[in-house]
């Protein structure tokens, strides 16, 4: 892999992490990452193999002066990292320092590309992941990143803080902690949906990490869940809370922020946090945590959570929609949908009495609600009532809607809630519109393609017909030409035998004249003067045209054609072409007593 040179690839400081392995067949000086000019490794930085030895070497600026070595075994996965900054260069393997160079200047820059898997020699091995920062990571940052990589790829490293990867908890590891020197990192979210921060009692050398099993994000009802929680996310996280000695620690309470913006079908008012407090592998006997603060775009926070201890599992579920007032069977449904940028709310309430009043309210900050619409029950007693309304003043962000029943005393009772993320829904709706337009365009294109296919078929058929007709006429022309050539050859043969002399020998012309008496006797018909003249002209020149004949016999072209047709009949000329030649051929044969 080649990454073209840019400012980010030529930093003054860096932290570079590589997970990879090298086979015995790998070439000398092969390696993982290299950015230098020439072949002497005198600038830039890199992590490669030290000649043919079973050693890694990490360097910046000068391979000879600054290179730090680390042993490896063939075909075994390694986690190595190179850190340059604050006049210090350090190289680590499996989380353990392999050497430090002090008083190091900034990295000498170059304009070369960054090469991965090639250092002038090809790497025979594997590279699983590379992480690079254009600054030197602090010690606590480095420890967390190394634990992330070690957990993800099931590697053993010095200072391993997460012991549950062998049970499948090796996905999206995040964490925070505090080094012995007091440097700390106290908020982490990474690429996952869970962010934990604000530890109340974090001490030197203590770390808090969590990871999940790499499962789908769908809801599941297969786990053992507490009463009132019919389903939860399929993802389950597990906590590691230890110090650098590997002993369990206690960092106090934390805040947990969960981003469910991609799961807007969930009712955020009913989302709970499930914590396996007794650490028995089940949520069945644990109380769901429902206290939370709604945040923007589908994020919400559980504050001062105290039960997230070492080994504890947690996830998030949806509580049932039952209310404390016993109205769970009263509301059949209360839901939202978006149509043409408007939010529509649809509801069905059972056993509505005459004059019953309902309120639909909304809130964008979970605190203050405002009226959307007031609905009054119809006159039919004890019947189900369906109604719908729309929120014409929908705002961006997440909105909570609630349905209230107005009691006789004027008090209100909350019957149901539903949540709606307008941003996300509009995005999905726009995607649906675009997809629908694309589908229609595809249908039109398919119709056009079908039409073009039919037209192409017709064109092919026409071309085939034209080809067949052309072949027919070509063959017909060829046959006629062959017939003409054959007749002319026969005439030539007659001349060669003395039946007719060459046109070029006028002295013998008299002996070559057609014999009118013989001809009339054979055809049993008299030849008129014009017919006889025409016959002699053709005898003189078999290729003569009707126009030329007409000029010589003082007839019209039509008259010549008519005379020829009569002679074709009385001479019994049946050929479809070359009739003139056939006519004169027959007349010549009669005159020469060949017939």
XYZ file of C-alpha atoms in Angstrom:
595
model
C 0.000 0.000 0.000
C 1.340 3.445 -0.933
C 0.095 6.648 0.711
C 1.211 9.824 -1.113
C 3.164 12.361 0.891
C 1.164 15.015 2.739
C 1.569 17.202 5.808
C -0.018 14.627 8.120
C 2.458 11.984 6.957
C 5.455 14.193 7.822
C 5.002 15.196 11.486
C 7.574 16.513 13.936
C 6.297 13.980 16.488
C 4.454 10.701 16.158
C 3.051 7.618 17.839
C 2.856 4.649 15.479
C 1.241 1.290 16.366
C 1.399 -1.869 14.242
C -0.124 -5.318 14.713
C 1.556 -7.762 12.338
C 3.733 -10.823 11.814
C 6.672 -11.820 9.612
C 7.343 -15.238 8.068
C 10.722 -16.882 7.601
C 10.411 -16.389 3.826
C 10.331 -12.609 4.197
C 13.184 -10.719 2.548
C 15.901 -8.941 4.511
C 15.022 -5.422 5.651
C 11.364 -6.101 4.904
C 8.922 -4.590 7.322
C 5.664 -2.908 8.132
C 5.920 0.873 7.625
C 8.534 3.097 6.013
C 8.723 6.765 5.001
C 12.257 7.697 3.935
C 14.252 8.816 0.909
C 16.752 6.477 -0.718
C 17.806 3.142 0.706
C 19.881 4.082 3.764
C 17.031 4.998 6.106
C 18.639 8.363 6.920
C 15.458 10.402 7.324
C 11.772 9.970 8.067
C 10.657 7.006 10.169
C 9.830 3.330 9.954
C 9.344 -0.063 11.565
C 10.982 -2.930 9.691
C 13.076 -6.060 9.931
C 16.732 -5.724 10.921
C 18.508 -7.248 7.930
C 17.934 -11.043 7.991
C 17.727 -11.261 11.777
C 14.660 -12.108 13.809
C 14.566 -8.525 15.030
C 12.318 -5.555 14.480
C 13.933 -2.160 14.287
C 12.126 1.107 14.834
C 13.750 4.394 13.935
C 13.262 8.078 13.204
C 15.591 10.317 11.161
C 18.673 8.054 11.294
C 18.577 4.266 11.251
C 22.168 3.867 12.424
C 22.055 6.413 15.247
C 18.443 6.116 16.419
C 17.366 2.569 15.567
C 15.977 0.510 18.477
C 15.669 -3.265 18.116
C 13.197 -5.843 19.427
C 13.231 -9.636 18.928
C 10.379 -11.545 17.288
C 9.482 -15.100 16.314
C 8.433 -16.095 12.827
C 4.672 -16.262 12.129
C 3.727 -14.932 15.576
C 1.567 -11.838 15.945
C 3.282 -8.821 17.465
C 2.181 -5.444 18.742
C 4.962 -2.900 18.251
C 4.826 0.856 18.674
C 7.187 3.755 17.986
C 6.937 7.055 19.904
C 8.875 10.232 19.079
C 8.421 13.568 20.857
C 9.720 15.835 23.591
C 13.276 14.948 22.461
C 12.671 11.279 23.299
C 12.392 8.220 21.027
C 11.009 4.963 22.439
C 10.234 1.621 20.810
C 7.929 -0.949 22.433
C 7.020 -4.550 21.652
C 4.085 -6.296 23.330
C 3.681 -3.224 25.537
C 7.220 -3.481 26.915
C 9.874 -0.834 26.237
C 12.766 -2.071 24.074
C 14.865 1.038 24.420
C 14.872 4.825 24.722
C 16.980 7.484 22.993
C 17.104 10.942 24.552
C 18.047 14.338 23.110
C 16.428 13.450 19.799
C 15.622 16.272 17.385
C 12.416 16.550 15.397
C 11.876 13.948 12.704
C 13.705 14.845 9.495
C 11.042 15.311 6.870
C 11.048 14.063 3.291
C 8.710 14.078 0.322
C 8.578 10.330 -0.142
C 5.359 8.355 0.032
C 4.482 6.236 3.047
C 4.983 2.560 2.187
C 3.121 -0.204 4.002
C 4.347 -3.793 3.569
C 7.426 -2.751 1.592
C 10.682 -1.146 2.680
C 12.677 -1.730 -0.465
C 12.169 -5.426 0.215
C 8.819 -7.167 0.130
C 7.194 -8.323 3.346
C 6.122 -11.952 3.543
C 3.719 -11.782 6.462
C 0.551 -10.066 7.612
C -0.438 -6.594 8.826
C -3.699 -6.548 10.782
C -3.911 -2.889 11.798
C -1.895 0.333 11.835
C -2.730 3.354 13.993
C -0.739 6.571 13.639
C -0.912 9.894 15.483
C 0.998 13.012 14.412
C 1.863 13.668 18.041
C 3.454 11.607 20.776
C 0.773 9.913 22.886
C 0.896 10.300 26.632
C 1.627 7.197 28.649
C -2.017 6.745 29.630
C -3.152 7.155 26.011
C -0.554 4.666 24.851
C -1.636 2.126 27.462
C -5.302 2.412 26.438
C -4.503 2.073 22.715
C -2.281 -0.950 23.319
C -5.046 -2.582 25.377
C -7.545 -1.835 22.601
C -5.329 -3.593 20.034
C -4.370 -6.457 22.349
C -8.027 -7.111 23.192
C -9.152 -6.895 19.572
C -6.498 -9.329 18.296
C -6.263 -11.520 21.429
C -2.618 -10.644 22.144
C -0.724 -10.916 25.417
C 1.028 -7.678 26.339
C 2.773 -6.129 29.292
C 0.203 -4.157 31.292
C -2.856 -6.018 29.961
C -5.828 -4.432 31.756
C -8.761 -6.290 30.180
C -9.123 -10.008 31.067
C -12.415 -10.892 29.321
C -11.441 -11.028 25.638
C -11.212 -14.836 25.778
C -14.949 -14.881 26.589
C -15.709 -12.981 23.384
C -15.704 -9.439 24.810
C -13.113 -8.073 22.390
C -15.085 -5.609 20.287
C -15.007 -1.784 20.567
C -12.853 -1.703 23.708
C -12.857 1.754 25.299
C -11.654 3.064 28.593
C -10.048 5.729 30.728
C -7.568 5.781 33.561
C -4.854 7.562 35.503
C -1.131 6.795 35.433
C 1.083 6.642 38.496
C 2.449 10.094 37.641
C -1.076 11.550 37.825
C -1.611 11.992 34.067
C -5.140 10.967 33.209
C -7.657 10.359 30.456
C -11.170 10.430 31.925
C -13.631 10.329 29.013
C -13.884 7.763 26.259
C -16.349 6.753 23.598
C -14.273 5.551 20.674
C -16.201 4.000 17.807
C -18.931 2.529 20.014
C -22.273 3.950 21.121
C -21.372 3.988 24.843
C -19.330 6.764 26.414
C -18.378 6.636 30.105
C -16.857 9.595 31.928
C -16.670 11.652 35.124
C -15.370 9.026 37.566
C -15.924 10.240 41.109
C -12.930 8.517 42.742
C -10.211 7.761 40.181
C -6.770 7.267 41.752
C -3.242 6.804 40.404
C -2.738 3.524 38.586
C -6.474 2.783 38.209
C -8.186 2.032 34.903
C -11.776 1.466 33.791
C -12.410 -0.350 30.482
C -15.379 -1.927 28.714
C -15.921 -3.954 25.538
C -18.751 -5.880 23.914
C -19.261 -9.061 21.983
C -19.365 -8.553 18.236
C -23.079 -9.232 17.794
C -25.809 -7.505 15.797
C -27.499 -4.343 17.078
C -30.989 -5.769 16.828
C -33.284 -6.067 19.799
C -33.666 -9.510 21.323
C -36.152 -11.171 23.634
C -34.059 -14.294 24.137
C -32.192 -13.172 27.266
C -33.501 -13.533 30.806
C -34.860 -10.068 31.530
C -36.503 -8.496 34.571
C -40.250 -7.998 34.750
C -41.463 -5.047 32.692
C -38.567 -5.236 30.216
C -39.697 -7.321 27.238
C -36.574 -6.796 25.117
C -33.049 -5.425 25.100
C -30.188 -4.812 22.709
C -28.357 -7.902 21.537
C -25.086 -6.180 22.480
C -23.767 -6.773 26.006
C -20.794 -4.903 27.480
C -18.479 -6.080 30.289
C -16.459 -3.943 32.675
C -12.831 -4.228 33.754
C -11.959 -2.063 36.776
C -8.393 -2.752 37.898
C -5.119 -1.133 38.856
C -1.742 -1.624 37.195
C -1.048 -4.579 39.486
C -4.093 -6.391 38.117
C -6.097 -6.043 41.336
C -9.705 -4.899 41.373
C -10.144 -1.166 41.912
C -13.043 1.151 42.736
C -13.206 4.379 40.744
C -16.555 5.425 42.247
C -19.613 6.526 40.270
C -19.620 7.369 36.565
C -21.865 8.921 33.941
C -22.952 6.711 31.042
C -24.012 8.314 27.759
C -25.683 6.129 25.132
C -26.208 7.189 21.525
C -29.323 5.504 20.138
C -29.811 7.995 17.320
C -29.684 5.160 14.798
C -32.456 3.362 16.684
C -35.185 6.002 16.503
C -37.844 3.278 16.497
C -37.104 2.909 20.211
C -39.156 5.009 22.598
C -36.480 6.853 24.564
C -38.942 7.443 27.391
C -39.009 3.688 27.867
C -35.280 2.925 27.520
C -33.638 1.500 30.641
C -30.114 0.448 31.526
C -29.751 -3.175 32.596
C -26.837 -3.928 34.944
C -25.936 -7.422 36.128
C -25.225 -6.164 39.640
C -24.865 -9.609 41.236
C -22.597 -10.642 38.338
C -24.383 -13.955 37.785
C -24.551 -13.580 34.000
C -28.268 -12.734 33.973
C -30.336 -9.545 34.234
C -33.393 -11.394 35.557
C -32.972 -10.484 39.234
C -31.624 -6.965 38.689
C -33.568 -3.718 38.836
C -33.568 -1.719 35.575
C -32.041 1.737 35.870
C -34.459 4.264 34.380
C -33.215 7.590 35.719
C -31.708 9.515 32.822
C -31.322 12.896 31.145
C -32.455 13.221 27.539
C -29.778 14.726 25.302
C -29.811 15.853 21.666
C -30.366 13.591 18.661
C -31.297 10.435 20.493
C -28.506 10.518 23.080
C -29.283 10.228 26.747
C -27.298 10.010 29.957
C -27.480 7.888 33.087
C -25.804 9.938 35.811
C -23.865 8.795 38.887
C -24.153 5.093 38.086
C -22.700 3.192 41.025
C -23.010 -0.479 40.048
C -20.493 -0.704 37.199
C -17.796 -2.777 38.896
C -15.158 -5.235 37.721
C -16.662 -8.096 35.714
C -20.159 -6.599 35.638
C -22.159 -6.807 32.399
C -24.581 -4.170 31.150
C -26.838 -3.417 28.207
C -29.920 -1.347 27.370
C -33.522 -2.451 27.053
C -37.004 -1.137 26.383
C -39.428 -1.131 29.278
C -43.066 -2.007 28.685
C -45.457 0.859 27.930
C -47.663 0.223 30.967
C -48.421 3.268 33.080
C -48.837 3.575 36.798
C -52.504 4.457 36.275
C -53.577 1.116 34.805
C -54.238 2.452 31.294
C -51.995 -0.058 29.493
C -55.003 -1.731 27.776
C -56.691 1.627 27.165
C -54.291 2.829 24.442
C -54.065 0.426 21.517
C -51.346 2.420 19.799
C -49.816 5.892 19.807
C -47.250 6.330 17.049
C -45.632 8.766 14.638
C -44.684 8.807 10.986
C -43.360 11.422 8.584
C -45.065 12.348 5.297
C -43.802 15.221 3.144
C -41.801 16.722 6.049
C -44.854 16.711 8.381
C -44.994 14.562 11.503
C -48.282 12.685 11.781
C -49.427 11.218 15.095
C -51.908 8.350 15.016
C -53.712 6.931 18.002
C -56.372 4.392 18.899
C -58.020 4.470 22.324
C -60.420 1.773 23.560
C -63.802 2.204 25.292
C -64.092 5.949 24.804
C -67.160 7.456 26.475
C -69.153 10.339 25.055
C -67.435 13.689 25.491
C -64.115 12.239 26.666
C -61.254 14.659 26.080
C -57.661 13.908 25.121
C -54.627 16.128 24.721
C -51.615 15.580 22.477
C -48.564 17.473 23.735
C -44.931 17.669 22.737
C -41.590 18.648 24.234
C -38.178 19.203 22.712
C -36.346 19.359 26.017
C -38.216 16.754 28.108
C -39.251 19.412 30.583
C -41.776 21.852 29.158
C -44.654 20.414 27.113
C -46.856 22.399 24.751
C -50.236 21.533 23.254
C -50.392 20.058 19.750
C -54.125 19.313 19.596
C -57.182 18.693 21.767
C -59.486 15.794 20.786
C -63.036 15.164 22.020
C -64.630 11.712 21.997
C -67.534 11.017 19.637
C -71.133 10.454 20.712
C -70.998 6.642 20.534
C -70.636 5.173 23.996
C -67.948 2.659 24.957
C -66.448 2.428 21.476
C -62.871 2.492 20.228
C -61.745 5.815 18.816
C -59.046 6.368 16.203
C -57.708 9.807 15.433
C -54.714 11.432 13.818
C -53.151 14.867 13.884
C -49.972 16.451 12.616
C -47.263 18.622 14.085
C -46.960 21.461 11.579
C -44.257 23.147 13.668
C -41.886 20.233 14.094
C -38.391 21.208 15.176
C -35.061 19.671 14.421
C -33.747 17.219 16.951
C -35.545 14.771 19.187
C -39.163 15.407 20.215
C -41.236 13.575 22.812
C -45.005 13.351 22.291
C -47.467 12.325 24.965
C -51.150 11.487 25.064
C -53.152 12.670 28.078
C -56.693 11.897 29.228
C -58.570 14.838 30.757
C -60.457 13.611 33.835
C -63.833 14.952 34.967
C -62.165 16.963 37.694
C -59.949 18.648 35.098
C -56.844 16.698 36.058
C -54.865 14.935 33.339
C -53.443 11.440 33.247
C -50.576 10.501 30.911
C -51.630 7.521 28.807
C -48.690 7.052 26.451
C -45.468 8.517 25.131
C -43.589 8.200 21.873
C -40.361 9.735 20.674
C -39.353 11.034 17.255
C -35.973 12.090 15.860
C -36.912 14.604 13.150
C -33.387 14.915 11.731
C -32.933 11.195 11.348
C -36.485 10.614 10.111
C -36.151 13.354 7.481
C -32.865 11.828 6.420
C -34.513 8.405 6.116
C -37.554 9.940 4.385
C -35.327 11.791 1.932
C -33.471 8.554 1.302
C -36.824 6.857 0.674
C -37.877 9.618 -1.751
C -34.547 9.379 -3.569
C -34.811 5.598 -3.643
C -38.384 5.818 -4.940
C -37.293 8.238 -7.673
C -34.396 5.953 -8.487
C -36.782 3.002 -8.642
C -39.090 4.898 -11.008
C -36.158 5.944 -13.151
C -34.976 2.343 -13.249
C -38.452 1.255 -14.338
C -38.453 3.880 -17.084
C -34.965 2.826 -18.086
C -36.076 -0.805 -18.157
C -39.021 0.172 -20.377
C -36.667 2.145 -22.619
C -34.279 -0.777 -22.694
C -37.132 -3.145 -23.571
C -38.201 -0.745 -26.349
C -34.624 -0.537 -27.583
C -34.367 -4.327 -27.500
C -37.564 -4.614 -29.594
C -36.306 -1.963 -32.016
C -32.961 -3.715 -32.205
C -34.765 -6.984 -32.932
C -36.784 -5.312 -35.705
C -33.642 -3.757 -37.136
C -31.899 -7.131 -37.088
C -34.904 -8.728 -38.825
C -34.932 -5.976 -41.490
C -31.190 -6.336 -41.984
C -31.563 -10.105 -42.318
C -34.337 -9.623 -44.895
C -32.213 -7.088 -46.778
C -29.309 -9.509 -46.654
C -31.462 -12.368 -47.964
C -32.886 -10.192 -50.776
C -29.409 -8.942 -51.630
C -28.136 -12.517 -51.715
C -31.086 -13.497 -53.929
C -30.467 -10.733 -56.456
C -26.744 -11.306 -56.299
C -27.277 -14.983 -57.029
C -29.789 -14.133 -59.762
C -27.333 -11.715 -61.321
C -24.577 -14.299 -61.087
C -26.790 -16.929 -62.748
C -27.783 -14.504 -65.519
C -24.174 -13.568 -66.097
C -23.197 -17.223 -66.196
C -26.016 -17.953 -68.667
C -25.003 -14.980 -70.840
C -21.365 -16.018 -70.827
C -22.369 -19.559 -71.752
C -24.504 -18.379 -74.700
C -21.787 -16.064 -75.916
C -19.347 -18.932 -75.694
C -21.680 -21.084 -77.746
C -21.943 -18.349 -80.376
C -18.169 -18.132 -80.366
C -17.951 -21.880 -80.851
C -20.308 -21.657 -83.826
C -18.162 -18.995 -85.357
C -15.079 -21.070 -84.782
C -16.715 -23.904 -86.700
C -17.504 -21.645 -89.565
C -21.148 -21.052 -88.704
C -20.341 -17.404 -88.198
C -17.231 -15.408 -88.868
C -15.657 -12.843 -86.580
C -17.091 -9.373 -86.725
C -13.543 -8.231 -87.450
C -13.573 -10.076 -90.863
C -16.018 -8.097 -93.048
C -14.850 -9.855 -96.209
C -16.553 -13.066 -95.111
C -19.694 -11.350 -93.901
C -21.842 -12.675 -96.780
C -21.284 -16.269 -95.800
C -22.301 -15.476 -92.241
C -25.690 -13.942 -92.866
C -28.744 -15.381 -91.212
C -30.892 -17.569 -93.431
C -34.370 -16.051 -93.364
C -36.041 -18.906 -95.209
C -34.656 -21.545 -92.903
C -35.615 -19.522 -89.871
C -39.201 -18.906 -91.077
C -39.563 -22.591 -91.906
C -38.453 -23.709 -88.457
C -40.496 -21.167 -86.515
C -43.424 -21.605 -88.903
C -43.982 -17.900 -89.056
C -43.112 -15.019 -91.347
C -40.663 -12.391 -90.116
C -41.582 -8.806 -90.892
C -39.095 -6.334 -92.282
C -38.587 -4.651 -88.882
C -38.218 -7.975 -87.093
C -35.695 -9.179 -89.681
C -33.678 -5.969 -89.358
C -33.738 -6.237 -85.563
C -32.611 -9.859 -85.722
C -29.681 -8.981 -87.983
C -28.614 -6.064 -85.760
C -28.535 -8.380 -82.756
C -26.632 -10.938 -84.841
C -24.050 -8.275 -85.601
C -23.813 -7.158 -81.929
C -25.459 -9.406 -79.283
C -24.953 -6.719 -76.592
C -26.727 -3.967 -78.543
C -29.333 -2.017 -76.546
C -32.966 -1.457 -77.489
C -32.256 2.252 -77.906
C -29.488 1.581 -80.412
C -31.738 -0.854 -82.285
C -34.521 1.782 -82.387
C -32.127 4.322 -83.905
C -31.149 1.870 -86.675
C -34.624 0.587 -87.650
C -36.589 3.823 -87.260
C -38.783 2.454 -84.490
C -39.519 3.666 -81.025
C -37.928 1.883 -78.109
C -41.367 0.538 -77.188
C -41.775 -0.705 -80.773
C -38.450 -2.508 -80.565
C -39.442 -4.059 -77.231
C -42.793 -5.181 -78.662
C -41.131 -6.745 -81.708
C -38.621 -8.553 -79.506
C -41.382 -9.929 -77.281
C -43.146 -11.386 -80.353
C -39.939 -12.980 -81.568
C -39.244 -14.417 -78.099
C -42.619 -16.083 -78.332
C -42.365 -17.484 -81.843
C -38.755 -18.605 -81.265
C -39.882 -20.214 -77.991
C -37.319 -18.347 -75.854
C -38.174 -19.259 -72.232
C -35.055 -18.150 -70.384
C -35.676 -15.442 -67.783
C -32.664 -13.375 -68.794
C -30.242 -12.870 -71.689
C -33.173 -13.330 -74.113
C -31.486 -11.388 -76.933
C -28.450 -13.634 -76.835
C -30.651 -16.725 -76.612
C -32.682 -15.416 -79.591
C -29.685 -14.840 -81.825
C -28.175 -18.118 -80.652
C -31.245 -20.005 -81.827
C -31.401 -18.068 -85.101
C -27.723 -18.839 -85.697
C -28.202 -22.532 -84.995
C -31.158 -22.661 -87.429
C -29.168 -20.858 -90.102
C -26.242 -23.222 -89.661
C -28.481 -26.298 -89.809
C -27.673 -27.105 -86.124
C -31.404 -27.526 -85.501
